[in-house]
């Protein structure tokens, strides 16, 4: 009998969840991520579908059951739905999600669902059209809101909204966001702005602690709910009068790393043990043939010993990530 392989780190954490970037390219220019738009840097040889499949099979053989496709903007890849369909069909993968800026979602939601995607996170930083345009560089709020309806119509099981909390830009919109989710089966999560190599000044100007949101929610009768296994990093709140939930992703909060259950693969095939780590470990040489699964699994297991117990954001060390589009947010 072969020994069962389970991915774990030296601190006893398990990794059912993999965030897989399929491209660094993005068509938006969010002010905290790619303020000048995507710039080509060196070679753009992103993982091919077959390489992605070999990777996902190897992870699935070590207990990973949830995959999130991300980027850059994953849907700009012309073979995105083909990749999704292939990943969804890998034995052991029970949940396939993706994170998107929602571009062209009204036309494409059904195609994404039919490919096997079941959970979607859509980034919406403001419900005010002008602010949305100022933050993302695109006057597309209405199209993206229509995309949410298209996701429900297509059959998506989970629709979530990611909102980066930005001091003076959208922190005054809490009431508007609460109203927005009130009659929708949706979870809106505020993400604390993260410092990366490229956004140091922006971070100083706009970062706001997630605690301000928690305090306001608790004061309005929202209650924290327990976290599911395989769930992302959000702490979620419900309210008896709201169909929707509000969550908070607060990497700067105490104990954020204790429940870490996820690993990341960059679009070029590097394993990133932490979003705020010092770099990635290329796995690409192990992704070239179908018979490399064991070798690949051994390599990944070996690298797990380098996973640190926590990030060092509080020591002003945000790692080597230039912006989140480069590693898959
Ligand atoms: N392009 C897709 C999108 O925007 O949804 C997927 C990739 S994007 C890097 C993933 C998520 O990271 C988005 O919700 C985005 O708002 C968030 N993000 C990007 N840079 C961030 C930062 N510096 N701090 C916090 N969240 C950030
Ligand atoms: Fe593109 Fe997403 Fe970064 Fe915005 S947050 S620039 S949509 S990758």
Coordinates of C-alpha atoms and ligand atoms in Angstrom, one line a residue:
X1 CA 0.0 0.0 0.0
X2 CA 1.4 3.5 -0.8
X3 CA 1.8 5.9 2.0
X4 CA -0.8 8.7 2.1
X5 CA 0.8 12.0 1.4
X6 CA -0.5 15.1 3.2
X7 CA 1.0 18.5 2.8
X8 CA 1.8 20.0 6.1
X9 CA 4.4 22.5 7.4
X10 CA 6.7 22.4 10.5
X11 CA 4.0 24.1 12.5
X12 CA 1.4 21.5 11.9
X13 CA -0.7 23.5 9.4
X14 CA -2.3 21.7 6.5
X15 CA -2.9 23.0 3.0
X16 CA -6.2 22.1 1.4
X17 CA -6.2 25.3 -0.6
X18 CA -4.1 26.4 -3.5
X19 CA -4.2 29.8 -5.2
X20 CA -3.0 29.4 -8.7
X21 CA -2.1 32.4 -10.9
X22 CA -2.5 31.8 -14.6
X23 CA -1.2 35.2 -15.8
X24 CA 0.5 38.4 -14.5
X25 CA -1.3 40.4 -17.2
X26 CA -4.2 42.7 -16.2
X27 CA -6.3 45.0 -18.2
X28 CA -7.1 47.2 -15.2
X29 CA -4.8 49.6 -13.3
X30 CA -5.9 49.6 -9.7
X31 CA -4.2 52.4 -7.9
X32 CA -2.8 50.1 -5.1
X33 CA -1.7 47.3 -7.5
X34 CA -0.8 48.4 -11.0
X35 CA -1.3 52.2 -11.0
X36 CA 0.5 52.5 -14.4
X37 CA -1.1 49.4 -15.9
X38 CA 0.6 46.1 -16.6
X39 CA 4.2 46.4 -17.9
X40 CA 5.8 43.5 -19.6
X41 CA 8.9 42.4 -17.6
X42 CA 11.2 39.8 -19.2
X43 CA 9.7 36.7 -20.5
X44 CA 6.0 36.1 -20.4
X45 CA 6.0 32.4 -20.5
X46 CA 3.1 31.6 -18.3
X47 CA 2.3 28.0 -17.4
X48 CA 0.6 26.1 -20.2
X49 CA -2.6 24.1 -19.5
X50 CA -0.7 20.8 -19.3
X51 CA 1.8 22.2 -16.8
X52 CA -1.1 23.5 -14.7
X53 CA -2.8 20.1 -14.8
X54 CA 0.3 18.3 -13.7
X55 CA 0.6 20.7 -10.8
X56 CA -3.0 20.4 -9.7
X57 CA -2.8 16.6 -9.9
X58 CA 0.2 16.6 -7.7
X59 CA -1.4 18.9 -5.1
X60 CA -4.6 16.9 -5.2
X61 CA -2.6 13.8 -4.4
X62 CA -1.4 15.5 -1.2
X63 CA -4.8 16.6 0.2
X64 CA -5.5 19.9 -1.7
X65 CA -9.1 20.0 -2.7
X66 CA -9.8 23.7 -3.3
X67 CA -8.2 25.7 -6.1
X68 CA -8.6 29.4 -6.8
X69 CA -7.6 30.6 -10.2
X70 CA -6.2 34.2 -10.1
X71 CA -3.8 36.6 -11.6
X72 CA -3.2 39.4 -12.9
X73 CA -6.6 39.1 -14.4
X74 CA -7.2 35.4 -15.1
X75 CA -10.0 35.9 -17.6
X76 CA -7.8 37.7 -20.1
X77 CA -6.2 34.4 -20.9
X78 CA -7.9 33.2 -24.1
X79 CA -7.7 29.6 -22.8
X80 CA -9.0 30.5 -19.3
X81 CA -12.2 28.4 -19.6
X82 CA -10.3 25.4 -21.0
X83 CA -7.9 25.6 -18.1
X84 CA -10.8 25.8 -15.6
X85 CA -12.6 22.8 -17.2
X86 CA -9.4 20.7 -17.0
X87 CA -8.7 21.7 -13.4
X88 CA -12.3 21.0 -12.4
X89 CA -12.1 17.5 -13.8
X90 CA -9.0 16.5 -11.7
X91 CA -10.0 13.8 -9.2
X92 CA -10.0 15.2 -5.6
X93 CA -10.7 18.8 -6.6
X94 CA -14.0 19.5 -4.9
X95 CA -14.1 23.3 -5.2
X96 CA -13.0 25.5 -8.1
X97 CA -13.1 29.3 -7.5
X98 CA -11.6 32.3 -9.2
X99 CA -10.9 36.0 -8.4
X100 CA -11.7 38.5 -11.1
X101 CA -12.1 42.2 -11.7
X102 CA -15.5 41.2 -13.3
X103 CA -14.6 42.5 -16.8
X104 CA -17.2 41.2 -19.4
X105 CA -18.8 39.1 -16.7
X106 CA -22.4 39.7 -18.0
X107 CA -21.5 37.9 -21.3
X108 CA -19.2 35.3 -19.8
X109 CA -20.6 34.2 -16.4
X110 CA -22.5 31.2 -18.0
X111 CA -19.4 30.1 -19.9
X112 CA -17.3 30.2 -16.6
X113 CA -20.0 28.2 -14.7
X114 CA -20.2 25.6 -17.5
X115 CA -16.5 25.1 -17.3
X116 CA -16.8 24.0 -13.7
X117 CA -16.2 27.2 -11.8
X118 CA -18.5 27.3 -8.8
X119 CA -17.3 30.2 -6.6
X120 CA -16.4 33.7 -7.7
X121 CA -14.8 36.7 -6.0
X122 CA -15.3 39.9 -7.8
X123 CA -13.3 43.0 -6.9
X124 CA -15.4 46.1 -6.3
X125 CA -13.7 48.9 -4.3
X126 CA -16.5 51.4 -4.5
X127 CA -20.2 51.5 -5.3
X128 CA -19.8 55.1 -6.5
X129 CA -19.1 55.0 -10.3
X130 CA -16.7 57.9 -10.2
X131 CA -14.7 56.6 -7.3
X132 CA -14.7 53.2 -8.9
X133 CA -13.2 54.7 -12.1
X134 CA -10.6 56.7 -10.1
X135 CA -9.4 53.6 -8.3
X136 CA -9.4 51.0 -11.2
X137 CA -8.9 53.3 -14.2
X138 CA -12.1 51.9 -15.7
X139 CA -15.6 53.3 -16.0
X140 CA -17.2 49.8 -15.6
X141 CA -19.0 49.7 -12.3
X142 CA -22.4 49.2 -13.9
X143 CA -21.1 46.3 -16.1
X144 CA -19.6 44.6 -13.1
X145 CA -22.7 45.0 -11.0
X146 CA -24.7 43.4 -13.9
X147 CA -22.1 40.6 -13.8
X148 CA -23.2 39.7 -10.3
X149 CA -26.8 39.1 -11.5
X150 CA -25.4 37.1 -14.4
X151 CA -23.5 34.9 -11.9
X152 CA -26.6 34.1 -9.9
X153 CA -28.5 33.4 -13.1
X154 CA -25.7 31.0 -14.3
X155 CA -25.9 29.0 -11.0
X156 CA -22.8 30.1 -9.0
X157 CA -22.9 28.7 -5.5
X158 CA -20.9 31.4 -3.9
X159 CA -20.5 35.0 -5.0
X160 CA -18.2 37.2 -3.0
X161 CA -17.0 40.8 -3.4
X162 CA -13.5 41.9 -2.5
X163 CA -13.2 45.5 -1.4
X164 CA -9.8 46.9 -0.5
X165 CA -10.3 49.2 2.5
X166 CA -8.8 52.6 1.5
X167 CA -8.7 55.5 4.0
X168 CA -10.5 58.6 2.8
X169 CA -11.5 56.8 -0.5
X170 CA -14.1 54.2 0.5
X171 CA -14.1 53.9 4.3
X172 CA -17.1 56.2 4.3
X173 CA -19.1 53.8 2.2
X174 CA -19.8 51.1 4.9
X175 CA -23.5 51.9 5.1
X176 CA -23.8 51.7 1.3
X177 CA -22.1 48.3 1.3
X178 CA -24.3 47.1 4.1
X179 CA -27.4 48.2 2.2
X180 CA -26.0 46.6 -1.0
X181 CA -25.7 43.1 0.6
X182 CA -28.9 43.3 2.6
X183 CA -31.2 41.4 0.2
X184 CA -28.5 39.4 -1.6
X185 CA -26.9 36.0 -0.8
X186 CA -23.5 37.6 -1.1
X187 CA -20.4 38.0 1.1
X188 CA -18.6 41.3 0.9
X189 CA -15.1 41.3 2.4
X190 CA -13.0 44.3 3.2
X191 CA -9.3 43.6 2.6
X192 CA -6.8 45.6 4.5
X193 CA -4.5 47.3 2.1
X194 CA -1.3 45.4 2.0
X195 CA 2.1 46.9 1.6
X196 CA 4.1 45.6 -1.3
X197 CA 7.4 46.7 -2.8
X198 CA 5.8 49.1 -5.3
X199 CA 3.2 50.7 -3.2
X200 CA 5.0 52.0 -0.1
X201 CA 3.9 55.7 -0.3
X202 CA 0.4 54.7 -1.4
X203 CA 0.2 52.4 1.6
X204 CA 1.3 55.1 4.1
X205 CA -1.4 57.4 2.7
X206 CA -4.4 54.9 2.4
X207 CA -3.9 52.1 4.8
X208 CA -6.6 51.8 7.4
X209 CA -6.8 49.1 10.1
X210 CA -9.6 46.6 9.6
X211 CA -10.4 47.0 13.3
X212 CA -12.3 50.2 12.4
X213 CA -14.7 48.1 10.3
X214 CA -15.1 45.4 13.0
X215 CA -16.0 48.1 15.6
X216 CA -18.6 49.6 13.3
X217 CA -20.1 46.3 12.5
X218 CA -20.3 45.1 16.1
X219 CA -21.9 48.5 17.1
X220 CA -24.5 47.9 14.4
X221 CA -25.5 44.4 15.7
X222 CA -23.4 42.3 13.3
X223 CA -22.0 39.0 14.9
X224 CA -18.9 37.1 14.0
X225 CA -19.4 33.5 12.7
X226 CA -17.1 30.5 12.9
X227 CA -14.8 29.8 10.0
X228 CA -15.2 26.7 7.8
X229 CA -12.4 24.3 7.0
X230 CA -10.8 25.2 3.7
X231 CA -12.2 28.8 4.0
X232 CA -10.1 31.7 3.0
X233 CA -8.6 34.2 5.4
X234 CA -11.8 36.2 6.0
X235 CA -13.4 36.7 9.4
X236 CA -17.2 36.9 8.6
X237 CA -20.1 38.6 10.3
X238 CA -23.8 38.2 9.9
X239 CA -26.8 40.3 10.9
X240 CA -30.4 39.0 11.5
X241 CA -31.8 41.5 9.1
X242 CA -29.3 40.9 6.3
X243 CA -29.3 38.1 3.7
X244 CA -25.7 39.0 2.9
X245 CA -22.5 38.7 5.0
X246 CA -19.7 41.2 5.6
X247 CA -16.2 39.9 6.1
X248 CA -12.8 41.2 6.9
X249 CA -9.4 40.1 5.6
X250 CA -6.9 41.6 8.0
X251 CA -3.3 40.4 7.5
X252 CA -2.0 42.9 9.9
X253 CA -4.2 41.5 12.7
X254 CA -2.8 39.4 15.5
X255 CA -2.7 35.7 14.8
X256 CA -3.7 36.1 11.1
X257 CA -1.1 33.4 10.1
X258 CA -2.1 30.8 12.7
X259 CA -4.9 29.6 10.4
X260 CA -2.9 29.7 7.2
X261 CA -4.2 26.9 5.0
X262 CA -3.1 28.1 1.6
X263 CA -0.1 28.1 -0.8
X264 CA 0.4 30.0 -4.0
X265 CA 1.8 29.2 -7.4
X266 CA 2.8 32.1 -9.6
X267 CA 1.9 32.2 -13.3
X268 CA 5.4 31.1 -14.2
X269 CA 5.2 28.1 -11.9
X270 CA 7.0 29.2 -8.7
X271 CA 5.7 28.0 -5.3
X272 CA 5.2 30.9 -2.9
X273 CA 4.9 29.8 0.7
X274 CA 3.7 33.2 1.8
X275 CA 2.3 36.3 0.1
X276 CA 4.9 38.3 2.0
X277 CA 7.8 35.9 1.6
X278 CA 11.2 36.5 0.0
X279 CA 10.4 34.9 -3.3
X280 CA 9.3 31.7 -5.0
X281 CA 10.7 28.3 -5.7
X282 CA 10.4 27.4 -9.4
X283 CA 8.7 24.0 -9.9
X284 CA 8.7 24.3 -13.7
X285 CA 11.3 21.7 -14.3
X286 CA 9.0 19.2 -12.5
X287 CA 6.0 20.0 -14.7
X288 CA 7.3 18.9 -18.1
X289 CA 6.1 15.2 -18.2
X290 CA 3.2 13.3 -16.9
X291 CA 5.5 10.8 -15.1
X292 CA 7.0 13.5 -12.8
X293 CA 4.2 13.5 -10.2
X294 CA 6.2 11.8 -7.5
X295 CA 9.3 13.8 -8.0
X296 CA 7.2 17.0 -8.0
X297 CA 5.4 16.0 -4.8
X298 CA 8.7 15.3 -3.1
X299 CA 10.0 18.7 -4.1
X300 CA 6.9 20.5 -2.8
X301 CA 7.0 18.5 0.5
X302 CA 10.7 19.3 0.9
X303 CA 10.1 23.1 0.4
X304 CA 7.4 23.1 3.1
X305 CA 10.1 23.2 5.7
X306 CA 10.9 26.8 4.6
X307 CA 7.4 28.0 5.4
X308 CA 7.7 30.5 8.2
X309 CA 5.3 30.6 11.1
X310 CA 4.2 34.1 10.3
X311 CA 4.9 37.1 8.1
X312 CA 7.0 40.1 9.2
X313 CA 4.8 42.9 8.2
X314 CA 5.0 44.4 11.7
X315 CA 8.7 44.7 11.3
X316 CA 8.1 46.7 8.1
X317 CA 9.2 43.6 6.0
X318 CA 6.5 43.0 3.3
X319 CA 8.7 40.6 1.4
X320 CA 9.8 40.6 -2.2
X321 CA 6.4 40.9 -3.9
X322 CA 6.3 44.0 -6.2
X323 CA 2.5 44.0 -6.4
X324 CA -0.2 41.4 -5.9
X325 CA -0.7 40.9 -9.7
X326 CA 2.7 39.4 -9.9
X327 CA 2.0 36.5 -7.6
X328 CA -1.7 36.0 -7.6
X329 CA -3.6 37.9 -4.9
Ligands
LIG1 N1 -7.4 40.8 -11.1 C1 -8.2 40.1 -10.2 C2 -9.0 41.0 -9.3 O1 -8.6 42.1 -9.1 O2 -9.9 40.5 -8.6 C3 -7.4 39.0 -9.5 C4 -6.1 39.4 -9.0 S1 -6.0 40.7 -7.7 C5 -4.3 40.8 -7.4 C6 -6.7 39.8 -6.3 C7 -7.2 40.6 -5.2 O3 -6.1 41.3 -4.6 C8 -8.2 41.7 -5.6 O4 -9.4 41.7 -4.8 C9 -7.4 43.0 -5.3 O5 -8.3 44.0 -5.0 C10 -6.5 42.6 -4.2 N2 -5.3 43.4 -4.0 C11 -4.4 43.7 -5.0 N3 -3.4 44.5 -4.4 C12 -3.7 44.6 -3.1 C13 -3.1 45.2 -2.0 N4 -1.9 45.8 -2.2 N5 -3.6 45.1 -0.8 C14 -4.8 44.4 -0.6 N6 -5.5 43.8 -1.6 C15 -4.9 43.9 -2.9
LIG2 FE1 -5.6 44.1 -12.1 FE2 -6.7 42.8 -10.0 FE3 -4.4 44.3 -9.7 FE4 -6.7 45.5 -10.2 S1 -6.1 44.3 -8.4 S2 -4.7 45.9 -11.2 S3 -7.8 44.1 -11.5 S4 -4.6 42.4 -10.9

